[in-house]
Short mmCIF file of C-alpha atoms and ligand atoms in Angstrom, two decimals:
data_model
loop_
_atom_site.label_atom_id
_atom_site.label_comp_id
_atom_site.label_asym_id
_atom_site.label_seq_id
_atom_site.Cartn_x
_atom_site.Cartn_y
_atom_site.Cartn_z
CA MET A 1 22.63 -7.64 -29.74
CA LYS A 2 21.35 -6.37 -25.67
CA THR A 3 17.63 -7.73 -25.17
CA ARG A 4 14.57 -5.81 -25.59
CA TYR A 5 11.64 -5.80 -22.75
CA ASP A 6 8.15 -5.40 -23.42
CA ALA A 7 8.30 -3.65 -20.57
CA ILE A 8 10.60 -2.60 -17.53
CA ILE A 9 9.65 -2.38 -13.79
CA VAL A 10 11.37 1.43 -12.05
CA GLY A 11 10.65 0.03 -8.43
CA GLY A 12 10.64 -3.42 -6.65
CA GLY A 13 8.21 -2.70 -4.17
CA VAL A 14 4.47 -4.40 -4.07
CA ASN A 15 3.09 -2.11 -6.79
CA GLY A 16 6.51 -3.20 -8.75
CA GLY A 17 5.52 -6.97 -8.52
CA ALA A 18 2.30 -6.72 -8.54
CA ILE A 19 2.72 -5.22 -11.29
CA ALA A 20 5.40 -7.31 -13.20
CA PHE A 21 3.63 -10.86 -12.34
CA ASN A 22 0.47 -9.52 -14.31
CA LEU A 23 2.70 -9.07 -16.79
CA ALA A 24 4.40 -12.13 -17.01
CA LYS A 25 1.14 -13.99 -16.86
CA ARG A 26 0.05 -12.41 -19.62
CA GLY A 27 3.14 -13.65 -21.64
CA LEU A 28 5.27 -10.40 -22.04
CA LYS A 29 9.16 -10.25 -21.03
CA VAL A 30 9.84 -7.70 -18.06
CA LEU A 31 12.81 -6.38 -16.44
CA LEU A 32 12.51 -5.38 -13.41
CA LEU A 33 14.98 -2.53 -11.64
CA GLU A 34 15.09 -2.19 -7.76
CA LYS A 35 17.90 0.50 -7.03
CA GLY A 36 18.57 -1.44 -3.29
CA LEU A 37 16.81 -4.66 -1.93
CA LEU A 38 13.49 -5.85 -3.10
CA ALA A 39 10.50 -5.58 -0.77
CA ASN A 40 13.12 -2.83 1.45
CA LYS A 41 11.36 -0.09 2.08
CA ALA A 42 7.46 0.78 1.99
CA SER A 43 6.31 -2.47 1.60
CA GLY A 44 8.10 -4.52 3.43
CA ALA A 45 7.19 -1.76 6.41
CA ALA A 46 3.88 -2.21 6.00
CA ALA A 47 1.25 -3.80 8.61
CA GLY A 48 -0.32 -5.81 6.32
CA MET A 49 -3.89 -4.49 6.55
CA LEU A 50 -6.94 -4.55 4.10
CA GLY A 51 -8.73 -1.45 5.44
CA ALA A 52 -11.55 -0.63 2.50
CA GLN A 53 -13.69 -0.04 4.94
CA ALA A 54 -11.74 0.81 8.31
CA GLU A 55 -9.31 3.52 6.47
CA LEU A 56 -10.87 4.58 4.10
CA ASP A 57 -13.74 7.32 3.33
CA ALA A 58 -16.78 5.12 2.63
CA GLU A 59 -17.94 7.61 -0.39
CA GLY A 60 -14.91 8.33 -2.09
CA PRO A 61 -13.23 7.36 -5.06
CA LEU A 62 -10.19 4.91 -3.80
CA PHE A 63 -13.58 3.01 -1.51
CA HIS A 64 -14.33 1.32 -4.90
CA LEU A 65 -10.74 0.63 -6.33
CA ALA A 66 -10.10 -0.61 -2.65
CA ARG A 67 -12.84 -2.88 -2.43
CA THR A 68 -12.38 -4.93 -5.29
CA SER A 69 -9.08 -5.46 -4.42
CA ARG A 70 -9.63 -6.57 -0.83
CA ALA A 71 -12.36 -8.71 -3.27
CA MET A 72 -9.49 -10.14 -5.33
CA PHE A 73 -7.19 -11.36 -2.42
CA SER A 74 -8.41 -14.57 -1.37
CA ARG A 75 -7.70 -16.43 -4.94
CA LEU A 76 -4.35 -15.01 -5.09
CA SER A 77 -3.28 -16.25 -1.92
CA ASP A 78 -3.61 -19.40 -3.28
CA GLU A 79 -2.03 -18.48 -6.97
CA LEU A 80 0.61 -16.70 -5.29
CA LYS A 81 1.57 -19.69 -3.06
CA MET A 82 0.99 -22.15 -6.24
CA ILE A 83 3.64 -20.36 -8.29
CA SER A 84 5.68 -18.43 -5.54
CA GLY A 85 5.59 -20.96 -2.77
CA VAL A 86 5.24 -18.60 -0.50
CA ASP A 87 2.25 -18.09 2.32
CA ILE A 88 1.05 -14.57 2.49
CA GLY A 89 -0.71 -14.97 5.52
CA LEU A 90 -4.06 -13.70 4.67
CA MET A 91 -6.33 -13.89 7.62
CA ASN A 92 -9.51 -13.43 7.41
CA LYS A 93 -10.43 -12.18 11.15
CA GLY A 94 -11.74 -8.60 10.61
CA MET A 95 -11.13 -5.58 11.87
CA LEU A 96 -12.64 -3.43 14.99
CA ARG A 97 -12.76 0.51 14.08
CA LEU A 98 -13.38 1.68 18.05
CA SER A 99 -14.59 4.62 19.15
CA LEU A 100 -12.64 6.85 22.03
CA THR A 101 -15.89 9.01 22.37
CA ASP A 102 -19.24 9.93 22.30
CA ARG A 103 -18.82 12.00 19.07
CA GLU A 104 -16.74 9.16 17.81
CA HIS A 105 -19.30 6.73 18.28
CA VAL A 106 -22.00 8.81 16.16
CA GLU A 107 -19.84 9.63 13.77
CA HIS A 108 -19.36 5.40 13.11
CA CYS A 109 -22.80 4.84 13.53
CA LYS A 110 -23.04 7.26 9.83
CA ILE A 111 -20.13 5.99 8.67
CA SER A 112 -22.32 1.84 9.05
CA LYS A 113 -24.96 3.52 7.10
CA ILE A 114 -23.00 4.24 4.60
CA HIS A 115 -21.25 0.83 4.19
CA LYS A 116 -24.91 -1.15 4.58
CA GLN A 117 -26.41 1.03 1.76
CA ASN A 118 -23.30 -0.48 -0.29
CA GLY A 119 -23.47 -3.58 0.63
CA GLU A 120 -20.63 -3.95 3.09
CA ALA A 121 -20.91 -5.87 6.51
CA ALA A 122 -20.12 -3.04 9.33
CA GLU A 123 -21.87 -4.04 12.87
CA LEU A 124 -22.48 -1.28 15.77
CA LEU A 125 -21.06 -2.98 19.20
CA THR A 126 -21.29 -1.00 22.02
CA GLY A 127 -18.16 -0.69 24.30
CA ASP A 128 -19.36 -3.72 26.05
CA GLU A 129 -20.30 -6.19 23.44
CA ALA A 130 -16.61 -4.84 21.50
CA ARG A 131 -14.98 -6.19 25.03
CA LYS A 132 -16.68 -9.65 24.95
CA ARG A 133 -15.65 -10.02 21.18
CA GLU A 134 -11.92 -9.15 22.09
CA GLN A 135 -11.43 -9.65 25.78
CA ALA A 136 -7.76 -7.39 25.92
CA LEU A 137 -9.58 -3.84 25.17
CA SER A 138 -9.80 -1.39 27.09
CA LYS A 139 -12.50 -0.49 29.99
CA GLU A 140 -11.98 3.00 28.68
CA ILE A 141 -13.72 1.85 24.82
CA ARG A 142 -17.23 3.70 23.85
CA GLY A 143 -18.15 1.72 21.51
CA ALA A 144 -16.58 -0.25 18.21
CA MET A 145 -17.67 -0.37 14.53
CA TYR A 146 -16.81 -4.82 13.35
CA LEU A 147 -15.81 -5.11 9.39
CA GLU A 148 -15.43 -8.14 8.76
CA ASN A 149 -14.60 -8.72 5.86
CA ASP A 150 -11.16 -6.36 6.57
CA GLY A 151 -8.72 -8.77 6.37
CA GLN A 152 -5.00 -8.99 6.67
CA VAL A 153 -1.54 -10.16 4.82
CA GLU A 154 2.08 -10.11 5.90
CA ALA A 155 2.96 -7.56 3.95
CA PRO A 156 6.57 -8.64 3.20
CA LYS A 157 5.50 -11.92 2.45
CA LEU A 158 3.20 -10.61 -0.17
CA ALA A 159 5.78 -8.25 -1.64
CA MET A 160 8.13 -10.91 -1.75
CA ALA A 161 5.06 -13.78 -3.62
CA PHE A 162 4.66 -11.19 -6.23
CA LEU A 163 7.97 -10.62 -7.08
CA LYS A 164 8.65 -14.49 -6.75
CA ALA A 165 6.42 -14.88 -8.70
CA ALA A 166 6.42 -12.95 -11.53
CA SER A 167 10.48 -13.92 -11.82
CA ALA A 168 8.74 -18.22 -11.81
CA LEU A 169 6.96 -16.47 -15.17
CA GLY A 170 10.12 -15.84 -16.75
CA THR A 171 10.19 -11.69 -14.82
CA VAL A 172 14.16 -10.76 -14.95
CA VAL A 173 14.50 -9.64 -11.68
CA LYS A 174 17.91 -7.32 -10.80
CA GLU A 175 18.52 -5.79 -7.26
CA TYR A 176 20.87 -2.65 -7.20
CA VAL A 177 20.27 -0.84 -10.34
CA GLU A 178 19.06 2.88 -9.93
CA VAL A 179 17.31 4.23 -13.01
CA HIS A 180 18.69 7.39 -13.53
CA SER A 181 16.81 8.86 -16.52
CA PHE A 182 14.83 7.98 -19.69
CA TYR A 183 15.12 7.19 -23.39
CA PHE A 184 12.75 9.16 -25.62
CA SER A 185 12.14 8.72 -29.71
CA ASN A 186 9.45 10.38 -31.30
CA GLU A 187 7.28 11.21 -28.21
CA ARG A 188 7.73 7.36 -27.36
CA ILE A 189 9.83 5.89 -24.10
CA THR A 190 12.21 3.45 -25.36
CA GLY A 191 14.65 3.07 -22.87
CA VAL A 192 16.10 3.80 -19.08
CA ALA A 193 19.59 4.66 -17.93
CA THR A 194 21.26 2.88 -15.17
CA ASN A 195 24.15 2.52 -13.20
CA ASP A 196 23.89 -0.94 -14.80
CA GLY A 197 23.90 0.97 -18.43
CA ASP A 198 20.54 1.22 -20.50
CA PHE A 199 18.21 -1.08 -20.96
CA MET A 200 15.70 -1.15 -23.93
CA ALA A 201 11.62 -1.20 -23.67
CA ASP A 202 8.34 -0.64 -25.30
CA ASN A 203 7.18 0.04 -22.37
CA VAL A 204 8.76 1.28 -18.59
CA VAL A 205 6.20 1.64 -15.58
CA ILE A 206 7.50 3.74 -12.96
CA THR A 207 6.80 1.95 -9.31
CA GLY A 208 9.28 4.08 -7.05
CA GLY A 209 6.78 4.73 -4.25
CA ALA A 210 7.61 8.37 -2.45
CA TRP A 211 10.82 8.61 -4.93
CA SER A 212 8.56 7.84 -8.08
CA GLU A 213 8.66 12.34 -7.80
CA LYS A 214 12.54 12.63 -8.35
CA LEU A 215 12.26 10.08 -11.16
CA LEU A 216 9.55 11.85 -13.05
CA LYS A 217 11.16 14.80 -12.61
CA HIS A 218 13.13 14.03 -16.21
CA THR A 219 9.94 13.61 -18.18
CA GLY A 220 8.99 16.77 -17.21
CA ILE A 221 6.11 16.13 -14.45
CA HIS A 222 6.11 17.16 -10.95
CA LEU A 223 3.24 14.94 -9.05
CA ASP A 224 1.95 16.97 -6.05
CA SER A 225 3.57 14.56 -3.56
CA GLN A 226 4.99 14.24 -0.33
CA PRO A 227 6.84 11.47 1.46
CA VAL A 228 5.14 10.31 5.11
CA LYS A 229 7.64 8.30 7.93
CA GLY A 230 5.72 5.92 9.16
CA GLU A 231 7.17 3.91 12.51
CA CYS A 232 5.91 0.46 14.33
CA PHE A 233 7.43 -1.74 16.65
CA SER A 234 6.22 -5.57 17.09
CA VAL A 235 5.62 -7.20 20.42
CA LEU A 236 5.26 -11.43 21.32
CA ALA A 237 2.62 -12.55 23.38
CA GLU A 238 2.72 -15.54 24.79
CA THR A 239 -0.81 -16.66 24.40
CA PRO A 240 -2.95 -14.26 21.94
CA LEU A 241 -4.13 -11.27 22.55
CA LEU A 242 -6.33 -10.59 19.76
CA SER A 243 -7.91 -11.96 17.07
CA SER A 244 -9.23 -9.03 15.08
CA THR A 245 -7.20 -5.68 13.63
CA ILE A 246 -7.88 -2.77 16.09
CA PHE A 247 -7.76 0.20 14.57
CA THR A 248 -8.48 3.75 15.54
CA ASP A 249 -6.85 7.30 14.02
CA ASP A 250 -3.70 6.91 15.58
CA CYS A 251 -2.54 3.60 16.36
CA TYR A 252 -3.15 0.27 15.21
CA LEU A 253 -2.76 -3.39 16.99
CA VAL A 254 -2.86 -6.37 13.93
CA PRO A 255 -2.20 -9.63 15.73
CA LYS A 256 -0.27 -11.55 13.52
CA ARG A 257 0.52 -15.65 13.65
CA GLY A 258 1.94 -17.07 17.01
CA GLY A 259 0.84 -14.63 19.29
CA ARG A 260 2.97 -11.62 17.30
CA ILE A 261 1.57 -8.17 17.35
CA ILE A 262 2.06 -5.25 15.29
CA VAL A 263 1.91 -2.03 16.34
CA GLY A 264 1.78 0.99 14.24
CA ALA A 265 2.40 3.87 13.23
CA THR A 266 3.35 6.79 13.69
CA VAL A 267 2.39 9.73 10.32
CA LEU A 268 5.07 12.42 9.80
CA PRO A 269 5.17 14.73 6.96
CA ASN A 270 7.52 15.91 4.40
CA THR A 271 10.95 13.60 4.95
CA PHE A 272 12.16 10.96 3.88
CA ASN A 273 14.76 9.94 7.10
CA GLU A 274 14.14 6.51 7.86
CA GLN A 275 15.38 6.89 11.44
CA VAL A 276 12.76 5.28 14.26
CA THR A 277 12.78 7.65 17.45
CA VAL A 278 11.84 7.59 20.73
CA GLU A 279 9.49 10.13 20.55
CA GLY A 280 8.21 8.05 17.67
CA LEU A 281 7.74 5.13 19.74
CA SER A 282 6.63 6.16 22.55
CA PHE A 283 2.92 7.47 21.57
CA LEU A 284 2.70 4.33 20.11
CA MET A 285 3.29 2.16 23.08
CA GLU A 286 1.07 5.02 25.45
CA LYS A 287 -1.66 5.01 22.49
CA ALA A 288 -1.80 1.16 22.43
CA LYS A 289 -1.43 0.56 26.40
CA LYS A 290 -4.63 2.69 26.14
CA LEU A 291 -6.42 0.48 23.99
CA VAL A 292 -4.95 -2.68 25.28
CA PRO A 293 -3.81 -2.65 28.66
CA SER A 294 -2.30 -6.24 28.61
CA ILE A 295 0.28 -5.03 26.68
CA SER A 296 2.56 -3.55 28.53
CA GLN A 297 3.85 -7.32 29.39
CA CYS A 298 4.34 -8.61 26.33
CA GLU A 299 7.91 -9.23 25.10
CA TRP A 300 9.61 -6.60 22.98
CA GLU A 301 10.65 -8.09 19.78
CA SER A 302 11.22 -5.02 17.20
CA ALA A 303 11.17 -1.68 15.60
CA TRP A 304 10.89 -0.43 11.97
CA SER A 305 10.20 2.64 9.47
CA GLY A 306 9.35 3.16 6.40
CA ILE A 307 8.00 6.18 3.73
CA ARG A 308 4.66 6.23 2.58
CA PRO A 309 4.09 8.15 -1.07
CA HIS A 310 1.02 10.64 -0.83
CA THR A 311 -0.45 13.05 -2.54
CA ALA A 312 -2.23 16.44 -2.69
CA ASP A 313 -5.84 15.16 -3.36
CA GLY A 314 -4.87 11.68 -1.19
CA LEU A 315 -5.36 9.45 -4.67
CA PRO A 316 -2.97 7.27 -6.31
CA TYR A 317 -1.79 8.81 -9.80
CA ILE A 318 -2.36 5.25 -11.63
CA GLY A 319 -2.34 5.82 -15.76
CA GLU A 320 0.32 7.07 -18.54
CA HIS A 321 1.80 9.67 -18.66
CA PRO A 322 0.40 12.54 -20.58
CA ALA A 323 3.29 13.65 -22.87
CA TYR A 324 5.06 10.12 -23.91
CA LYS A 325 3.21 6.72 -24.59
CA GLY A 326 4.63 3.95 -23.34
CA LEU A 327 5.26 5.41 -20.00
CA PHE A 328 3.29 4.76 -17.20
CA ILE A 329 3.12 5.61 -13.88
CA ALA A 330 1.69 3.97 -10.76
CA THR A 331 2.53 5.45 -7.24
CA GLY A 332 0.81 7.72 -4.23
CA HIS A 333 -0.84 4.84 -3.04
CA PHE A 334 -0.33 6.49 0.85
CA ARG A 335 -0.90 4.42 3.53
CA ASN A 336 -2.94 1.21 1.69
CA GLY A 337 -0.66 0.81 -1.26
CA ILE A 338 -0.59 -3.01 0.32
CA LEU A 339 -4.79 -3.06 0.52
CA LEU A 340 -4.33 -1.46 -3.82
CA SER A 341 -1.74 -3.70 -5.23
CA PRO A 342 -3.94 -7.31 -6.94
CA ILE A 343 -6.13 -4.04 -8.65
CA THR A 344 -3.17 -1.72 -9.55
CA GLY A 345 -0.85 -4.83 -10.78
CA GLU A 346 -4.60 -5.90 -13.26
CA VAL A 347 -5.09 -2.60 -14.42
CA MET A 348 -1.64 -1.45 -14.92
CA ALA A 349 -1.44 -4.52 -17.52
CA ASP A 350 -4.22 -4.18 -18.74
CA LEU A 351 -2.94 -0.22 -20.10
CA ILE A 352 0.15 -1.65 -21.05
CA GLU A 353 -1.55 -3.80 -22.89
CA ALA A 354 -4.59 -1.36 -24.58
CA LYS A 355 -7.46 -3.26 -23.41
CA THR A 356 -9.79 -0.82 -20.92
CA PRO A 357 -9.82 -2.18 -17.09
CA SER A 358 -12.22 -3.66 -15.84
CA ILE A 359 -13.08 -0.15 -13.43
CA ASP A 360 -13.32 3.01 -13.73
CA ILE A 361 -9.74 4.75 -12.88
CA SER A 362 -10.22 8.33 -14.29
CA PRO A 363 -9.91 9.97 -10.89
CA PHE A 364 -6.45 8.44 -10.38
CA ARG A 365 -5.21 10.15 -13.88
CA ILE A 366 -1.78 11.80 -14.56
CA GLU A 367 -3.66 14.78 -15.91
CA ARG A 368 -4.64 15.90 -12.72
CA CYS A 369 -1.39 16.96 -11.37
CA MET A 370 -1.04 19.73 -13.77
CA LYS A 371 -4.27 21.31 -12.23
CA LYS A 372 -3.13 24.16 -10.83
CA GLY A 373 -0.71 25.72 -13.62
CA ASN A 374 1.89 22.86 -13.84
CA PRO A 375 2.54 22.31 -17.48
CA ILE A 376 4.92 19.73 -19.12
CA GLN A 377 8.30 20.48 -19.42
CA ARG A 378 9.90 18.83 -22.49
P1 FAD B 1 7.46 0.99 -1.58
O1 FAD B 1 7.57 0.27 -1.31
O2 FAD B 1 8.30 2.13 -1.23
O3 FAD B 1 8.25 0.45 -3.07
C1 FAD B 1 9.15 1.49 -4.15
C2 FAD B 1 10.83 0.51 -4.24
O4 FAD B 1 10.78 1.34 -5.40
C3 FAD B 1 11.43 0.86 -3.30
O5 FAD B 1 11.83 -0.21 -3.24
C4 FAD B 1 12.88 2.18 -4.37
O6 FAD B 1 14.25 1.49 -3.64
C5 FAD B 1 12.59 2.25 -5.52
N1 FAD B 1 12.73 2.46 -6.26
C6 FAD B 1 13.03 3.84 -6.37
N2 FAD B 1 13.72 5.22 -6.82
C7 FAD B 1 14.26 3.94 -7.70
C8 FAD B 1 15.03 4.49 -9.00
N3 FAD B 1 15.17 5.02 -9.76
N4 FAD B 1 15.61 3.40 -9.95
C9 FAD B 1 14.83 1.62 -8.87
N5 FAD B 1 14.24 1.88 -7.95
C10 FAD B 1 13.56 2.72 -7.07
N6 FAD B 1 -0.72 -0.15 3.48
C11 FAD B 1 -1.56 -1.06 3.45
O7 FAD B 1 -2.27 -1.20 2.20
N7 FAD B 1 -1.61 -1.32 4.61
C12 FAD B 1 -0.91 -1.06 5.45
O8 FAD B 1 -1.36 -2.15 6.91
C13 FAD B 1 -0.35 -0.13 5.57
N8 FAD B 1 0.80 -0.30 6.54
C14 FAD B 1 1.57 0.60 6.76
C15 FAD B 1 2.42 1.22 7.18
C16 FAD B 1 3.68 1.53 7.23
C17 FAD B 1 4.50 1.89 8.92
C18 FAD B 1 3.72 2.18 6.61
C19 FAD B 1 5.30 3.05 5.97
C20 FAD B 1 3.30 2.35 5.06
C21 FAD B 1 1.96 1.44 5.15
N9 FAD B 1 1.06 1.02 4.36
C22 FAD B 1 0.21 0.21 4.32
C23 FAD B 1 1.18 1.46 2.69
C24 FAD B 1 2.02 0.53 1.52
O9 FAD B 1 3.17 0.25 2.48
C25 FAD B 1 2.81 2.16 0.76
O10 FAD B 1 1.72 2.37 0.34
C26 FAD B 1 2.88 0.30 -0.43
O11 FAD B 1 3.90 -0.08 0.50
C27 FAD B 1 3.94 1.38 -1.86
O12 FAD B 1 4.31 0.48 -2.50
P2 FAD B 1 5.39 0.80 -3.58
O13 FAD B 1 5.55 -0.16 -3.86
O14 FAD B 1 4.43 1.54 -3.85
O15 FAD B 1 6.19 1.67 -2.76
N1 LIG B 2 -2.59 1.55 6.50
C1 LIG B 2 -1.61 2.21 7.76
C2 LIG B 2 -0.34 3.17 7.78
O1 LIG B 2 -0.09 3.33 6.78
O2 LIG B 2 0.31 3.28 8.87
#
């Protein structure tokens, strides 16, 4: 007789891995299905910034979720190393959100005040003070906000660490298995149909990233979401050029170990096309040279792209399907899925175990996709 699982996770990215890891730690029998290679989509393309303050609206509903998740990384890094053997490359050297104009500097003054009111560190620097901290910065930098608690990790390693740790704790992980549709009985999920046969479980979790919407159409809901392509490249500096991550709205530079720097990322909505283009790379190169002119002398390493899962209101979908018990969804993490993965894993495991999560997740409920005359279609 075929094994019946407590939970099937659909998608082997960082969020699928994080949920599988949390469920396996709690003793559940888990199966994770990935249609291609593990951690080979957005999670493998990400720059790894934990930019709760640099990237998110300091007053929006996502901010609290993000800073809770950011605070989980230090313990998680040790735990994942111990169970999976993978070092996720956690670095806590802060981020410098640069202002290039007076207007931006005034805006950053306001944001830094809000951060401080929320008990977060956010030091406002003049251009000279920023250059003192990071000597490679251009003379054109008007100022910066130094966010010492926004760290970074190696994103592909984090995703693989979750997946390996889940596997070490008993999760069965299968690559090249694509979920096509679902089985239901009395408005409860009972299993999934795949190219490798049927698999049965009491709970199914959709963590298919930008491809989740296509799959969820079989369950009668239409997520308000779209794919957004992002291209990146990396270079090698002979001696490390930067210590902190450099962030602007158009371009960021993330210094990794060994003098490697990731430069990202383009933002191209409405495409699943993963080609890296000359246009995308030349845009990033021009922006990066304006911020850090000496990057021109660095050795070329590589370029890649990934498809981010964006939602209409910019918030992820985290919760149970409105019509089917046991069918859960965790997607739409857009530009912050690496940062949000620890809390996503924990919250989803709580929901599956019918426990109340430690954090209010009502802004992320699935039902909001049905607002604009978008009913469930059975
Ligand atoms: P994915 O990583 O896309 O994984 C989904 C998986 O599901 C895929 O492997 C897919 O093959 C699989 N799948 C889909 N459908 C099926 C099916 N039917 N059956 C089986 N498997 C299926 N975030 C940050 O926090 N910090 C950053 O610095 C950062 N930088 C980024 C830079 C770039 C260039 C990009 C593109 C993204 C970046 N992000 C960053 C965002 C982050 O990468 C994503 O939010 C996150 O990886 C989403 O993870 P996921 O597991 O939900 O989706
Ligand atoms: N968070 C960085 C990106 O999505 O490009």
